[in-house]
Coordinates of C-alpha atoms in Angstrom, one line a residue:
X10 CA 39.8 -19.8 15.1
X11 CA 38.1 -23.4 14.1
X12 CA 34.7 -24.8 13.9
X13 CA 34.3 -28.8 14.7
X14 CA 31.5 -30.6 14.0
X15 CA 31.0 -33.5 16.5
X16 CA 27.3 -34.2 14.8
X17 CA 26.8 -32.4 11.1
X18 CA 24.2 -34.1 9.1
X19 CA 24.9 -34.5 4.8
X20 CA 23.4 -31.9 2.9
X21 CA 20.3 -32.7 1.4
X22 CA 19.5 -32.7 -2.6
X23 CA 16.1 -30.0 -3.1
X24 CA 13.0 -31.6 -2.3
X25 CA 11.1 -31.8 -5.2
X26 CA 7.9 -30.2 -5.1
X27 CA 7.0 -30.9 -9.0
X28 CA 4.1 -33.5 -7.2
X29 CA 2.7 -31.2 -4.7
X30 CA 3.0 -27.8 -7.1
X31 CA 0.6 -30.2 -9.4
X32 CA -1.5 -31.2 -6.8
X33 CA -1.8 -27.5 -5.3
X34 CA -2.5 -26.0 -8.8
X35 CA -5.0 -28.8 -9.9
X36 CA -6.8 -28.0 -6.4
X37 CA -6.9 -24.4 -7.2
X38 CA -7.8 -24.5 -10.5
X39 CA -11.1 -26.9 -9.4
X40 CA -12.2 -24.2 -6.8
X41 CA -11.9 -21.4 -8.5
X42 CA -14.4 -23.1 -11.1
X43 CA -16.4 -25.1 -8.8
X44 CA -16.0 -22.5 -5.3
X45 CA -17.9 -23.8 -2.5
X46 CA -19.2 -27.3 -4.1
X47 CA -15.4 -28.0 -5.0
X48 CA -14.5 -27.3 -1.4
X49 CA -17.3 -29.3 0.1
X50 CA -15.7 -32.2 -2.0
X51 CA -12.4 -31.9 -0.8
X52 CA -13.5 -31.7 2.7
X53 CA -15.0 -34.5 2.5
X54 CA -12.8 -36.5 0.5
X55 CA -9.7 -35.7 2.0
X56 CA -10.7 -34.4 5.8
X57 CA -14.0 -36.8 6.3
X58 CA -15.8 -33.9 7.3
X59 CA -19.6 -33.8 5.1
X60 CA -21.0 -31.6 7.9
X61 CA -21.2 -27.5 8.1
X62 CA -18.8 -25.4 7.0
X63 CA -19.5 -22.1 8.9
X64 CA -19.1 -22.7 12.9
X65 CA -22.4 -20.7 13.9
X66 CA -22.3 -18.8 16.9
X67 CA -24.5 -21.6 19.1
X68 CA -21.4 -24.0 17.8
X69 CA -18.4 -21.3 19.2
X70 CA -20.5 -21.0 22.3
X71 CA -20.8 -24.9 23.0
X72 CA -17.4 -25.6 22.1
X73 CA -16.3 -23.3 24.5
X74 CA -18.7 -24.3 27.6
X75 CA -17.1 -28.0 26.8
X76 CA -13.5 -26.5 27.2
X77 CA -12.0 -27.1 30.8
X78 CA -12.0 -23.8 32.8
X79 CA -7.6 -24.5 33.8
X80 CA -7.1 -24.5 29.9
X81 CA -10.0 -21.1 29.3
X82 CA -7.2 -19.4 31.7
X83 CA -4.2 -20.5 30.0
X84 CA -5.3 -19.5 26.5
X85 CA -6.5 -16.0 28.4
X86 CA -3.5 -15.6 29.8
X87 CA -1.9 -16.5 26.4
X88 CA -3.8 -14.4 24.4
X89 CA -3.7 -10.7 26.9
X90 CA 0.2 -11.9 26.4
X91 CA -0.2 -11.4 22.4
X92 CA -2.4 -9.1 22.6
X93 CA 0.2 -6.6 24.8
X94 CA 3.2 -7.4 22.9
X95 CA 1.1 -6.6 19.4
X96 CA -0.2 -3.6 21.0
X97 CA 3.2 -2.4 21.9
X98 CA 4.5 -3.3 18.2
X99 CA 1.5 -0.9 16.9
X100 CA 2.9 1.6 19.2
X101 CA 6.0 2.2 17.4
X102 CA 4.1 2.3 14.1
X103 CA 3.1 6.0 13.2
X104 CA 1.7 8.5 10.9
X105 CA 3.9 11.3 10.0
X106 CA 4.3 14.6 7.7
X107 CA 7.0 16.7 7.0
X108 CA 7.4 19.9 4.7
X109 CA 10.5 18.8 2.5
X110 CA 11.1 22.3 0.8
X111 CA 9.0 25.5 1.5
X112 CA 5.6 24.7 -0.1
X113 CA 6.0 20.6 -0.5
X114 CA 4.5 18.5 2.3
X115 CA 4.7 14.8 2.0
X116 CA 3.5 12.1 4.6
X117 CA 2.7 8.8 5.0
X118 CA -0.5 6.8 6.9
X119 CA -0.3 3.1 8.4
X120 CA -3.9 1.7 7.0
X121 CA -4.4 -2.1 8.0
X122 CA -5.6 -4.0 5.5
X123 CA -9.1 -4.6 4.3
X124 CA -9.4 -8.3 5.5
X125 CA -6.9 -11.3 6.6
X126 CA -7.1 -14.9 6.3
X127 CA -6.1 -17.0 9.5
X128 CA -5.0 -20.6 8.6
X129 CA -4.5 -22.3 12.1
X130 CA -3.2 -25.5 11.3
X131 CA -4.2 -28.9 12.8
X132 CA -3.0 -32.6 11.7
X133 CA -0.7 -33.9 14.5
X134 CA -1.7 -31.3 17.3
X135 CA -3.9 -28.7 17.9
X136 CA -2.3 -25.6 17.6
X137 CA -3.9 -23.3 19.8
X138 CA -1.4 -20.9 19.7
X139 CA -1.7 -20.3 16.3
X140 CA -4.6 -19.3 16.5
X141 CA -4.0 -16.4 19.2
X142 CA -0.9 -15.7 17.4
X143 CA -2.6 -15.1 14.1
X144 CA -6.1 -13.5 15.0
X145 CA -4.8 -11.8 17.7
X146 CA -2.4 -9.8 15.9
X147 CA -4.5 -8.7 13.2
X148 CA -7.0 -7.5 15.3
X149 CA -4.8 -5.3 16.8
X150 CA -3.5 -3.9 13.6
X151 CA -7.1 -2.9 13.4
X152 CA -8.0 -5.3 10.5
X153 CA -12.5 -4.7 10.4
X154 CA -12.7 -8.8 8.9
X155 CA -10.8 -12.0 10.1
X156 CA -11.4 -15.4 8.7
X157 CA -10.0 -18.6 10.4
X158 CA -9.8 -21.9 9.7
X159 CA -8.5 -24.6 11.4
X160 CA -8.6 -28.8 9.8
X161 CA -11.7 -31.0 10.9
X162 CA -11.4 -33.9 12.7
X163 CA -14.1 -37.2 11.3
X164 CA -17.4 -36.6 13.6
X165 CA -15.9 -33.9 15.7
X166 CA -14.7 -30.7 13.6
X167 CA -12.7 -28.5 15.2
X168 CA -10.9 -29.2 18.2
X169 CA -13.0 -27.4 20.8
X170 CA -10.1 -25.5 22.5
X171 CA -9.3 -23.7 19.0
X172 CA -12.9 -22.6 18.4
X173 CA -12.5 -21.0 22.0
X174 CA -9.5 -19.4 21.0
X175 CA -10.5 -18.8 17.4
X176 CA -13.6 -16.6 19.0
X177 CA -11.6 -15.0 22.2
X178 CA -9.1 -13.7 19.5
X179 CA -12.4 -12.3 17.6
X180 CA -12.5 -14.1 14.1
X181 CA -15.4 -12.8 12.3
X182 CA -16.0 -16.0 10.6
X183 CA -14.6 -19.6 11.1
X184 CA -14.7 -22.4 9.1
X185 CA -14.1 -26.3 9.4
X186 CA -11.5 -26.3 6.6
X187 CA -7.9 -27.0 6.7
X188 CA -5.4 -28.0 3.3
X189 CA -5.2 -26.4 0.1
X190 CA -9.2 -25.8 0.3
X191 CA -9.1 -23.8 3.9
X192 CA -6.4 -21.6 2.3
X193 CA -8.4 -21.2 -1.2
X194 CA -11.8 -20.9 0.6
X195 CA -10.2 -17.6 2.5
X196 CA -8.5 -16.1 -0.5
X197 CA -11.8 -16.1 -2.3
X198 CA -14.1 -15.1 0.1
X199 CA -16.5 -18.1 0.4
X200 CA -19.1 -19.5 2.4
X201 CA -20.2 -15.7 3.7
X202 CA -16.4 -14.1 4.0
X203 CA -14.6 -11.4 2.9
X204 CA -12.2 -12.2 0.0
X205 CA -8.7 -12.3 2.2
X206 CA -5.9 -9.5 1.3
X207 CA -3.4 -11.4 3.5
X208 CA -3.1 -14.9 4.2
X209 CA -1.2 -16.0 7.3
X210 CA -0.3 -19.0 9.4
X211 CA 1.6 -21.8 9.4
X212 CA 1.0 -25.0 7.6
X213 CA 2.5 -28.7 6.2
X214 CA 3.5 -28.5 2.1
X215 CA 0.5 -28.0 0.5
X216 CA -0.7 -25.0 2.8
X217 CA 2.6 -23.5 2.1
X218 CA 2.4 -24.1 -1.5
X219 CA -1.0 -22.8 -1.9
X220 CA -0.3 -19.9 -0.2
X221 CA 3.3 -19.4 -2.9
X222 CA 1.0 -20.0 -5.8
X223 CA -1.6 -17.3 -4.7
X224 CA 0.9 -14.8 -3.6
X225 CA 0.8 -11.8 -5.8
X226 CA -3.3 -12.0 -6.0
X227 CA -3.1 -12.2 -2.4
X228 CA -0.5 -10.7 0.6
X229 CA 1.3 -14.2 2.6
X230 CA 3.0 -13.5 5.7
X231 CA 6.0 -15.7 4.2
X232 CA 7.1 -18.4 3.0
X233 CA 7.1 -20.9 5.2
X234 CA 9.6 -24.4 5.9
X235 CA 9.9 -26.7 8.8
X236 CA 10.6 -25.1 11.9
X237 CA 13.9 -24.8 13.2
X238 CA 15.8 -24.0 16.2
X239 CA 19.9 -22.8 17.1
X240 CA 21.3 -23.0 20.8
X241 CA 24.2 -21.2 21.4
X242 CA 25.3 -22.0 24.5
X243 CA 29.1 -21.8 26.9
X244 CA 30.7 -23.7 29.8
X245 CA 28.2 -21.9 31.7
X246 CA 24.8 -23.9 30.6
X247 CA 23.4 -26.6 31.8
X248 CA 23.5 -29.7 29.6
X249 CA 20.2 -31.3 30.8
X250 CA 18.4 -27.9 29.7
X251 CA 20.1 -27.5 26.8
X252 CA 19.3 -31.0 25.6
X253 CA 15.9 -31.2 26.2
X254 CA 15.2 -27.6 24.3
X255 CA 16.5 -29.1 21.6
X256 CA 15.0 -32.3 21.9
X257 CA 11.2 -30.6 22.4
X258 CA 11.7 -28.8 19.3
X259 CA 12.7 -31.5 17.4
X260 CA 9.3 -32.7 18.7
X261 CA 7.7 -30.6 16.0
X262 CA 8.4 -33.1 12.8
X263 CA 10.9 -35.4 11.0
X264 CA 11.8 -32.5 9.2
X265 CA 12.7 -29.8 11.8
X266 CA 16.7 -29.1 12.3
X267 CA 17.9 -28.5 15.3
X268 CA 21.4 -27.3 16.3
X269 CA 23.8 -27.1 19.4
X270 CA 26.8 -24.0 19.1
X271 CA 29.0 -24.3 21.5
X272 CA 32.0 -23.3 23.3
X273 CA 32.3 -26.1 26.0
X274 CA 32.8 -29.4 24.3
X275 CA 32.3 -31.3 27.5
X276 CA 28.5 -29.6 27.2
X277 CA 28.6 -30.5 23.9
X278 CA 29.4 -34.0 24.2
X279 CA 27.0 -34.7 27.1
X280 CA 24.0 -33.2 24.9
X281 CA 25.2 -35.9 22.6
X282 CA 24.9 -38.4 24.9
X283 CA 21.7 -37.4 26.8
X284 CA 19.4 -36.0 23.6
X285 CA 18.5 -39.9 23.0
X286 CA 17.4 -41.1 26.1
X287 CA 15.2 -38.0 26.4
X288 CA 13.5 -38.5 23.0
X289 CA 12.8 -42.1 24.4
X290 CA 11.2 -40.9 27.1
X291 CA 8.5 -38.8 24.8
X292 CA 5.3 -40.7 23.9
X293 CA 4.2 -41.8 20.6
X294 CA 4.1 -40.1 18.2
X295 CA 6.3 -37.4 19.4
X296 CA 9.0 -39.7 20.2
X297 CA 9.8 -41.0 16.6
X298 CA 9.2 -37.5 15.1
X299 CA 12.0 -36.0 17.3
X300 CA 14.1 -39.6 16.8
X301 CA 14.3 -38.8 12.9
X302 CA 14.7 -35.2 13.2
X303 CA 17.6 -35.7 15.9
X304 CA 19.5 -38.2 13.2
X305 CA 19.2 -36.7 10.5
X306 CA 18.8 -32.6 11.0
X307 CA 20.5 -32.4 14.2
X308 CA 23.9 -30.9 13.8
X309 CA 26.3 -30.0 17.1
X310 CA 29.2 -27.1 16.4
X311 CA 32.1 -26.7 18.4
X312 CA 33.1 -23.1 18.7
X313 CA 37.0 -21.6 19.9
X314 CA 35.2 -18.5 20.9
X315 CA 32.1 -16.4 21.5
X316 CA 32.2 -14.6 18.3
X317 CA 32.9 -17.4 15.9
X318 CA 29.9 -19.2 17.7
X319 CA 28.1 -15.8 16.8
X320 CA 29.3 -15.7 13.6
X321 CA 28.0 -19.7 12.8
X322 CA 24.7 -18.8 14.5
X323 CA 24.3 -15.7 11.7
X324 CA 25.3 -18.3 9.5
X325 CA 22.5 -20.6 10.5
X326 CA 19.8 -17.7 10.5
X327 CA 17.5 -19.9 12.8
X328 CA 13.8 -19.5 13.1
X329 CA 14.6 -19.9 17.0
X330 CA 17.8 -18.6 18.3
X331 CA 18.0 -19.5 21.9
X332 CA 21.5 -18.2 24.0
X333 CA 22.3 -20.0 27.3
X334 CA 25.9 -17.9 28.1
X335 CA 27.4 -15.3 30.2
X336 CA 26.7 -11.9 29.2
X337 CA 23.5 -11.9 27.4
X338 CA 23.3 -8.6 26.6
X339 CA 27.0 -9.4 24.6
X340 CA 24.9 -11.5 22.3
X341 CA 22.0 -9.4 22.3
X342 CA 24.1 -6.1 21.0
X343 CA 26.2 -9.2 19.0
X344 CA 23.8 -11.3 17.0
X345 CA 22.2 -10.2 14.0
X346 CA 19.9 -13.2 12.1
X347 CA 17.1 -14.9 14.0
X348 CA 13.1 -15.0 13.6
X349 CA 13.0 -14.4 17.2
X350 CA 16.0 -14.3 20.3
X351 CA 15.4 -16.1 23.8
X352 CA 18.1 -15.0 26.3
X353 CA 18.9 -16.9 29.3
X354 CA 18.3 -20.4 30.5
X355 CA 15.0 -19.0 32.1
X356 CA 13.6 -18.8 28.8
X357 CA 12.7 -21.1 26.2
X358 CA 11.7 -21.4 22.6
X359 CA 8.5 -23.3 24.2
X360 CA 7.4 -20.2 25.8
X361 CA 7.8 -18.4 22.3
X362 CA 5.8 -20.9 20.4
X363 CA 3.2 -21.0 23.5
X364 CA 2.2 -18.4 25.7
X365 CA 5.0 -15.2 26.5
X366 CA 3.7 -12.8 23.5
X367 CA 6.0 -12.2 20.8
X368 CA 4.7 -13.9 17.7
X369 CA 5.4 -17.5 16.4
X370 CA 4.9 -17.4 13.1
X371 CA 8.4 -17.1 11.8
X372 CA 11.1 -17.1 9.1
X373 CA 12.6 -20.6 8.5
X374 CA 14.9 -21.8 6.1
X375 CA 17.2 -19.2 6.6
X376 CA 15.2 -16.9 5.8
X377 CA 15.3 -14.3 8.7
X378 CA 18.9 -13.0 6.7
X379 CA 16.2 -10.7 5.4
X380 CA 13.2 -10.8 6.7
X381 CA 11.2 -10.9 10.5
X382 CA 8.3 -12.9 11.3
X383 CA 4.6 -11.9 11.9
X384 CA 3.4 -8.7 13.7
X385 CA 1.2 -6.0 13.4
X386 CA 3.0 -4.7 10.6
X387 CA 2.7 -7.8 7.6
X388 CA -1.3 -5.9 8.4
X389 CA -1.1 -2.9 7.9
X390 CA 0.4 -0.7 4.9
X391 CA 2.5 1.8 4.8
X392 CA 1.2 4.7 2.1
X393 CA 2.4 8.1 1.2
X394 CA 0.9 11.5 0.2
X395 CA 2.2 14.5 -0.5
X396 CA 0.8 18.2 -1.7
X397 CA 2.5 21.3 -2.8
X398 CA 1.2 25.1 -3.2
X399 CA 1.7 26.7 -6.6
X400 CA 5.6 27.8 -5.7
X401 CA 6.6 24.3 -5.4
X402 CA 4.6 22.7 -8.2
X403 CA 6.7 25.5 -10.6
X404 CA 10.3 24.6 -8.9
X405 CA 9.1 20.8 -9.1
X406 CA 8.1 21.1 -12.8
X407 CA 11.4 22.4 -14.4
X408 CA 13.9 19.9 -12.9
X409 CA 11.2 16.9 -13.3
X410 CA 10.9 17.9 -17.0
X411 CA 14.4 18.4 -17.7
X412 CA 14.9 14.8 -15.8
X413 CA 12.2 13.3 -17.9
X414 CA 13.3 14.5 -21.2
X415 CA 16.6 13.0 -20.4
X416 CA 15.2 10.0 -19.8
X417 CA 13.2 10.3 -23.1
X418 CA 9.6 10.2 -21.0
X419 CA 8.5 13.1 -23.1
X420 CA 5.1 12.2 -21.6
X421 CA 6.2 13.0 -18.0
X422 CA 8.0 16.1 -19.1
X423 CA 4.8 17.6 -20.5
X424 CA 2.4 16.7 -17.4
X425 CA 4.9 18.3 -15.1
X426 CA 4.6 21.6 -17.7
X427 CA 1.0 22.0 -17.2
X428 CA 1.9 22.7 -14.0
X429 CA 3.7 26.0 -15.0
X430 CA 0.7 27.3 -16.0
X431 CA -0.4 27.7 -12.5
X432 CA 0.1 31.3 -11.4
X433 CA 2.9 31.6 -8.2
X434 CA 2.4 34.0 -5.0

């Protein structure tokens, strides 16, 4: 077995974040004194935007009579996608009980959460589907308050699509907010909300940062990197299709890896020659996004077989892991690390990030070794009980006591005790 690399990129020193963990924390520390004033001011300052915060309900109305009834459809047909696949998620979710010895029952209860933060982030393009993505699946988990927020645009706000989408989904509240001050605004309930228990969504540096640095007060989804996306494809893929879903992925930023595993190095090396033109072709500023990314991120693996292909693609543990081979249900049973899987050259990562259902928000960074992306259950918690008649409290009493003692909690050995005061059957 070998592994060639006809494209492998140097590895890159740690970014240093000293700058923005300053920048985040100095922003924090200025809203938690100042709240709403201190986020007027940085909307202003940083986003141009001096009008209101809160999008009334006239505002969601208007923006949505202004959105164009083709692109009302799509983001309906987007969101009953999200909405079914969530749905189906909550499904498998359930409460149970069950009597562990005669006389102990112990259970648990899936409660969502009390409230959620929804940061739908904006800057280069309007991400709609973060929007359904986010909102949508936290109001099937059954959260009773959603905040959103979304970054302003000078004179404008909100990109009128999102507020459609942000009120279809059924955000409680929205707000013209995006950065370090969207993120804080939600965390501590301002301008009307509900102080979030969860933030979610994706977001450039300082969102992500902001959300690390409240983590612990607050639940996060994850913690969030550029995106990035894996094909794994054989001599049975077509290299036009496989270059251009890497190529539209490396549309998302500078910063966003893509890699090519392969089996076929005549696939491998017409990728190599084709990705180029096709970034070319994509209009500013897509095209030098996906130019930089495709330079320097873009690696292309040459493979002896299937399962050393699979084993570099665990390796990899993409964000996107897309397979365009023979016997997809091989690499279904087969592969093990991924945020999420698209099988078969029908499918693409674009409908993942877009419109087919399963969530986008998703581990990057490698970070889908040990953990999935969003869904119905970052919402809700999973809790326990358990009860016992006087029988089980006796049996339970002795052995914790003797436990404790051995321990040295002499505490804990006396407050199971008590218990053996109770009379039995």
């Amino acid at each position: 077995m070998a592994i060639t690399y006809l494209k492998q990129v140097e590895t890159r020193p740690a970014v240093e974040g000293k700058d923005i963990r300053g920048v985040v924390a100095q922003m924090l520390a200025k809203i938690e004194e100042g709240g709403e004033a201190a986020v007027r001011d940085y909307a202003r300052d940083l986003d141009g935007w001096a009008g209101d915060i809160v999008v009334t309900a006239a505002e969601r109305a208007a923006a949505s009579a202004r959105v164009p009834q083709e692109l009302k459809d799509d983001i309906r047909f987007a969101h009953a996608n999200i909405r079914r696949f969530a749905e189906a998620q909550k499904a498998t979710m359930g409460d149970c009980e069950i009597e562990i010895m005669p006389g102990l029952i112990a259970g648990q209860k899936q409660i969502p959460v009390s409230s959620a933060g929804c940061y739908v982030p904006g800057g280069r393009y309007s991400h709609i589907a973060s929007a359904l993505m986010t909102i949508t699946t936290a109001k099937v988990a059954g959260v009773p308050h959603i905040t959103a927020c979304s970054p302003t645009r000078p004179g404008i706000g909100i990109p009128d699509p999102i507020i459609f989408a942000m009120d279809l989904c059924g955000a409680d509240l929205i707000l013209n907010l995006g950065g370090v001050q969207g993120v804080a605004a939600m965390s501590m309930g301002l301008f009307g909300g509900v102080p979030a228990d969860i933030l979610v969504g994706p977001g450039n540096s300082y969102v992500a940062e902001a959300k690390r640095m409240l983590f612990g007060a607050v639940g996060i989804d994850m913690f969030a990197g550029p995106t990035d996306s894996l094909v794994v494809a054989d001599h049975s893929a077509d290299p036009e299709t496989v270059a251009w879903d890497l190529v539209s992925q490396a549309e998302h930023g500078a910063d966003s890896p893509v890699w090519l595993v392969t089996t076929d190095r005549r696939l491998a090396e017409t990728v190599l020659q084709r990705a180029p033109d096709m970034i070319d072709s994509l209009p500013e500023p897509n095209a030098s996004a996906a130019r930089v990314a495709w330079a320097e991120r873009a690696e292309v693996v040459l493979c002896d077989t299937r399962e050393e292909a699979a084993q570099v693609a665990d390796r990899y543990a993409p964000e996107h892991l897309q397979v365009q081979a023979k016997d997809l249900d091989w690499w279904l049973n087969r592969l093990s690390a991924y945020g999420s899987l698209f099988l078969g050259e029908e499918t693409t990562v674009a409908f993942g990030d877009k419109t087919s259902g399963p969530n986008h928000v998703l581990p990057t960074s490698g970070a889908a070794r040990y953990t999935g992306g969003l869904s119905v259950h970052k919402f809700t918690k999973t809790v326990t009980w358990q009860r016992c008649d006087a029988d089980a409290s006796h049996e339970l009493a002795l052995r914790t006591a003797r436990i404790s003692r051995m321990e040295g909690m002499e505490g804990h050995a006396r407050s199971a005790e008590l218990r053996l005061k109770q009379p039995t059957a």
